[in-house]
Amino acid sequence: MKIINLLPKEKQKELGYKRLFGALVVLVWVTAASFLLVVLVQMGEKVYFQGQRSFLESAIEDLKAQAGKEENAAIKAQVKQANDLVADYRSLTSQIPKFSKVVRAFVPLVPKGVNITSMKIDSARKSIDINGFGPTRDLVIDLYDNIAAESELFPNIDYPLENVARPTDINFHFSFNINPELLK
């Protein structure tokens, strides 16, 4: 079915313009409403993202503080380990006898020509065992006499007779105690 418009041409144009105007008004209102909606959505997003930003910044600060504590704990553990090592070293050095005093006191007692091949210092027993070589019996006896003369430093000499059984080329062995003061 076809509709026939019997109005004059001017009225038909006027009705066409009214329809066009109505369509334009609807278009303007739809455009304005969508623009307003877009602006509201963007403002909402801005508020949301600012809230997220402040939340994330506070979370980052918390993590930094926690990481700082963990790093401090690791550094404190390293410092404690180093301090323990130094304490162990100091403890050991205070317990180790000062053998240099013993050697310094003993070396002048050895006559020229006598060779000491080994010297064992036992700080627990506070004793010395020496082995050596002397070209003559007299030099080995001189060594014994020199040690005996320092009996306050080296008491209780064990002097086996085999040390003087031969007149020359003597391999000897002595044992004697150490004054505890020399080990301090």
CSV table of C-alpha atoms in Angstrom, one decimal:
chain,number,residue,atom,x,y,z
A,1,MET,CA,0.0,0.0,0.0
A,2,LYS,CA,1.3,3.3,-1.0
A,3,ILE,CA,0.7,6.6,0.9
A,4,ILE,CA,-0.1,9.6,-1.2
A,5,ASN,CA,0.7,13.1,0.1
A,6,LEU,CA,-1.9,15.5,-1.2
A,7,LEU,CA,-0.4,18.6,0.5
A,8,PRO,CA,1.0,21.4,-1.6
A,9,LYS,CA,4.7,21.2,-2.4
A,10,GLU,CA,5.6,24.0,0.0
A,11,LYS,CA,3.9,22.2,2.9
A,12,GLN,CA,5.5,18.9,1.9
A,13,LYS,CA,8.9,20.7,2.0
A,14,GLU,CA,8.1,22.1,5.4
A,15,LEU,CA,7.1,18.7,6.7
A,16,GLY,CA,10.4,17.3,5.3
A,17,TYR,CA,12.3,20.0,7.1
A,18,LYS,CA,10.5,19.3,10.4
A,19,ARG,CA,11.4,15.6,10.1
A,20,LEU,CA,15.0,16.5,9.3
A,21,PHE,CA,15.1,18.9,12.2
A,22,GLY,CA,13.6,16.2,14.5
A,23,ALA,CA,16.2,13.8,13.3
A,24,LEU,CA,19.0,16.4,13.9
A,25,VAL,CA,17.7,17.1,17.4
A,26,VAL,CA,17.7,13.4,18.2
A,27,LEU,CA,21.2,13.1,16.7
A,28,VAL,CA,22.4,16.1,18.8
A,29,TRP,CA,20.9,14.6,22.0
A,30,VAL,CA,22.4,11.1,21.3
A,31,THR,CA,25.8,12.7,20.5
A,32,ALA,CA,25.6,14.9,23.7
A,33,ALA,CA,24.6,11.9,25.8
A,34,SER,CA,27.4,9.7,24.4
A,35,PHE,CA,29.9,12.5,24.9
A,36,LEU,CA,28.7,13.0,28.5
A,37,LEU,CA,28.9,9.2,29.0
A,38,VAL,CA,32.5,9.1,27.7
A,39,VAL,CA,33.5,12.0,29.9
A,40,LEU,CA,31.9,10.3,33.0
A,41,VAL,CA,33.7,7.0,32.1
A,42,GLN,CA,37.0,8.8,31.7
A,43,MET,CA,36.5,10.6,35.0
A,44,GLY,CA,35.7,7.3,36.7
A,45,GLU,CA,38.8,5.6,35.2
A,46,LYS,CA,40.9,8.5,36.4
A,47,VAL,CA,39.6,8.2,40.0
A,48,TYR,CA,40.0,4.4,39.8
A,49,PHE,CA,43.6,4.6,38.5
A,50,GLN,CA,44.6,7.2,41.0
A,51,GLY,CA,43.3,4.9,43.7
A,52,GLN,CA,45.2,2.0,42.2
A,53,ARG,CA,48.3,4.2,41.9
A,54,SER,CA,48.3,5.2,45.6
A,55,PHE,CA,47.6,1.5,46.6
A,56,LEU,CA,50.5,0.3,44.4
A,57,GLU,CA,52.8,3.1,45.7
A,58,SER,CA,52.1,2.0,49.3
A,59,ALA,CA,52.6,-1.6,48.4
A,60,ILE,CA,55.9,-0.8,46.7
A,61,GLU,CA,57.0,1.2,49.8
A,62,ASP,CA,56.1,-1.8,52.0
A,63,LEU,CA,58.1,-4.1,49.8
A,64,LYS,CA,61.1,-1.8,49.9
A,65,ALA,CA,60.9,-1.7,53.6
A,66,GLN,CA,60.6,-5.4,53.8
A,67,ALA,CA,63.5,-5.9,51.3
A,68,GLY,CA,65.5,-3.4,53.4
A,69,LYS,CA,64.9,-5.5,56.5
A,70,GLU,CA,65.9,-8.7,54.6
A,71,GLU,CA,69.1,-7.0,53.3
A,72,ASN,CA,69.8,-5.7,56.8
A,73,ALA,CA,69.3,-9.2,58.2
A,74,ALA,CA,71.7,-10.6,55.5
A,75,ILE,CA,74.3,-7.9,56.3
A,76,LYS,CA,73.9,-8.5,60.0
A,77,ALA,CA,74.3,-12.2,59.5
A,78,GLN,CA,77.6,-11.6,57.5
A,79,VAL,CA,78.8,-9.2,60.3
A,80,LYS,CA,78.0,-11.8,62.9
A,81,GLN,CA,79.8,-14.4,61.0
A,82,ALA,CA,82.9,-12.2,60.6
A,83,ASN,CA,82.7,-11.3,64.4
A,84,ASP,CA,82.5,-15.0,65.2
A,85,LEU,CA,85.5,-15.7,63.0
A,86,VAL,CA,87.5,-13.0,64.7
A,87,ALA,CA,86.4,-14.2,68.2
A,88,ASP,CA,87.5,-17.8,67.2
A,89,TYR,CA,90.9,-16.4,66.0
A,90,ARG,CA,91.4,-14.5,69.2
A,91,SER,CA,90.4,-17.5,71.3
A,92,LEU,CA,92.8,-19.7,69.4
A,93,THR,CA,95.7,-17.2,69.6
A,94,SER,CA,95.2,-16.8,73.3
A,95,GLN,CA,95.4,-20.6,73.7
A,96,ILE,CA,98.3,-21.3,71.5
A,97,PRO,CA,101.6,-21.2,73.4
A,98,LYS,CA,104.2,-18.8,72.3
A,99,PHE,CA,106.8,-21.2,70.9
A,100,SER,CA,109.1,-18.4,69.8
A,101,LYS,CA,110.0,-17.8,73.5
A,102,VAL,CA,110.9,-21.4,73.9
A,103,VAL,CA,113.0,-21.4,70.7
A,104,ARG,CA,114.6,-18.1,71.6
A,105,ALA,CA,115.6,-19.5,75.0
A,106,PHE,CA,116.9,-22.8,73.6
A,107,VAL,CA,118.9,-21.7,70.5
A,108,PRO,CA,121.8,-20.1,72.4
A,109,LEU,CA,122.3,-23.3,74.4
A,110,VAL,CA,123.3,-25.3,71.3
A,111,PRO,CA,127.1,-25.4,70.9
A,112,LYS,CA,128.7,-24.6,67.5
A,113,GLY,CA,129.0,-27.7,65.4
A,114,VAL,CA,125.9,-29.5,67.0
A,115,ASN,CA,123.0,-29.8,64.6
A,116,ILE,CA,119.4,-30.2,65.9
A,117,THR,CA,117.5,-32.2,63.3
A,118,SER,CA,114.1,-32.2,65.0
A,119,MET,CA,112.5,-30.4,67.9
A,120,LYS,CA,109.0,-31.5,69.1
A,121,ILE,CA,107.4,-29.1,71.6
A,122,ASP,CA,104.4,-30.6,73.4
A,123,SER,CA,102.5,-27.8,75.1
A,124,ALA,CA,100.1,-30.1,76.8
A,125,ARG,CA,102.8,-32.1,78.5
A,126,LYS,CA,105.1,-29.0,78.7
A,127,SER,CA,108.0,-31.0,77.3
A,128,ILE,CA,110.5,-30.9,74.4
A,129,ASP,CA,112.0,-33.8,72.5
A,130,ILE,CA,115.1,-33.0,70.4
A,131,ASN,CA,117.1,-35.2,68.0
A,132,GLY,CA,120.3,-34.1,66.5
A,133,PHE,CA,123.9,-34.9,65.4
A,134,GLY,CA,127.1,-34.0,67.2
A,135,PRO,CA,130.5,-34.6,65.6
A,136,THR,CA,132.1,-35.3,69.0
A,137,ARG,CA,131.0,-36.6,72.4
A,138,ASP,CA,132.3,-33.5,74.1
A,139,LEU,CA,130.0,-31.2,72.1
A,140,VAL,CA,127.0,-33.4,73.0
A,141,ILE,CA,128.0,-33.2,76.7
A,142,ASP,CA,128.4,-29.4,76.3
A,143,LEU,CA,124.8,-29.3,75.0
A,144,TYR,CA,123.6,-31.3,78.0
A,145,ASP,CA,125.6,-29.0,80.4
A,146,ASN,CA,124.1,-25.9,78.8
A,147,ILE,CA,120.6,-27.2,79.1
A,148,ALA,CA,121.2,-28.3,82.7
A,149,ALA,CA,122.6,-24.8,83.5
A,150,GLU,CA,119.2,-23.4,82.4
A,151,SER,CA,117.3,-25.8,84.7
A,152,GLU,CA,114.8,-23.0,85.7
A,153,LEU,CA,113.7,-22.9,82.0
A,154,PHE,CA,114.3,-26.5,81.1
A,155,PRO,CA,114.1,-28.8,84.1
A,156,ASN,CA,114.1,-32.7,84.3
A,157,ILE,CA,116.5,-33.6,81.5
A,158,ASP,CA,116.3,-37.1,80.2
A,159,TYR,CA,119.8,-37.8,78.9
A,160,PRO,CA,120.2,-41.4,77.7
A,161,LEU,CA,123.7,-42.9,78.0
A,162,GLU,CA,123.6,-44.0,74.4
A,163,ASN,CA,124.1,-40.3,73.6
A,164,VAL,CA,127.7,-40.6,74.7
A,165,ALA,CA,128.5,-44.2,74.0
A,166,ARG,CA,130.4,-43.3,70.9
A,167,PRO,CA,133.3,-40.8,70.8
A,168,THR,CA,132.4,-39.3,67.4
A,169,ASP,CA,129.5,-38.9,64.9
A,170,ILE,CA,126.8,-39.1,67.6
A,171,ASN,CA,123.1,-39.1,66.9
A,172,PHE,CA,121.5,-38.0,70.1
A,173,HIS,CA,118.1,-37.7,71.7
A,174,PHE,CA,117.1,-35.5,74.7
A,175,SER,CA,113.8,-34.9,76.5
A,176,PHE,CA,113.2,-32.2,79.0
A,177,ASN,CA,110.4,-30.2,80.5
A,178,ILE,CA,109.6,-26.6,79.7
A,179,ASN,CA,108.9,-23.9,82.3
A,180,PRO,CA,105.2,-23.0,81.8
A,181,GLU,CA,106.2,-19.3,81.8
A,182,LEU,CA,107.9,-19.8,78.5
A,183,LEU,CA,104.7,-20.9,76.9
A,184,LYS,CA,102.7,-17.8,77.8
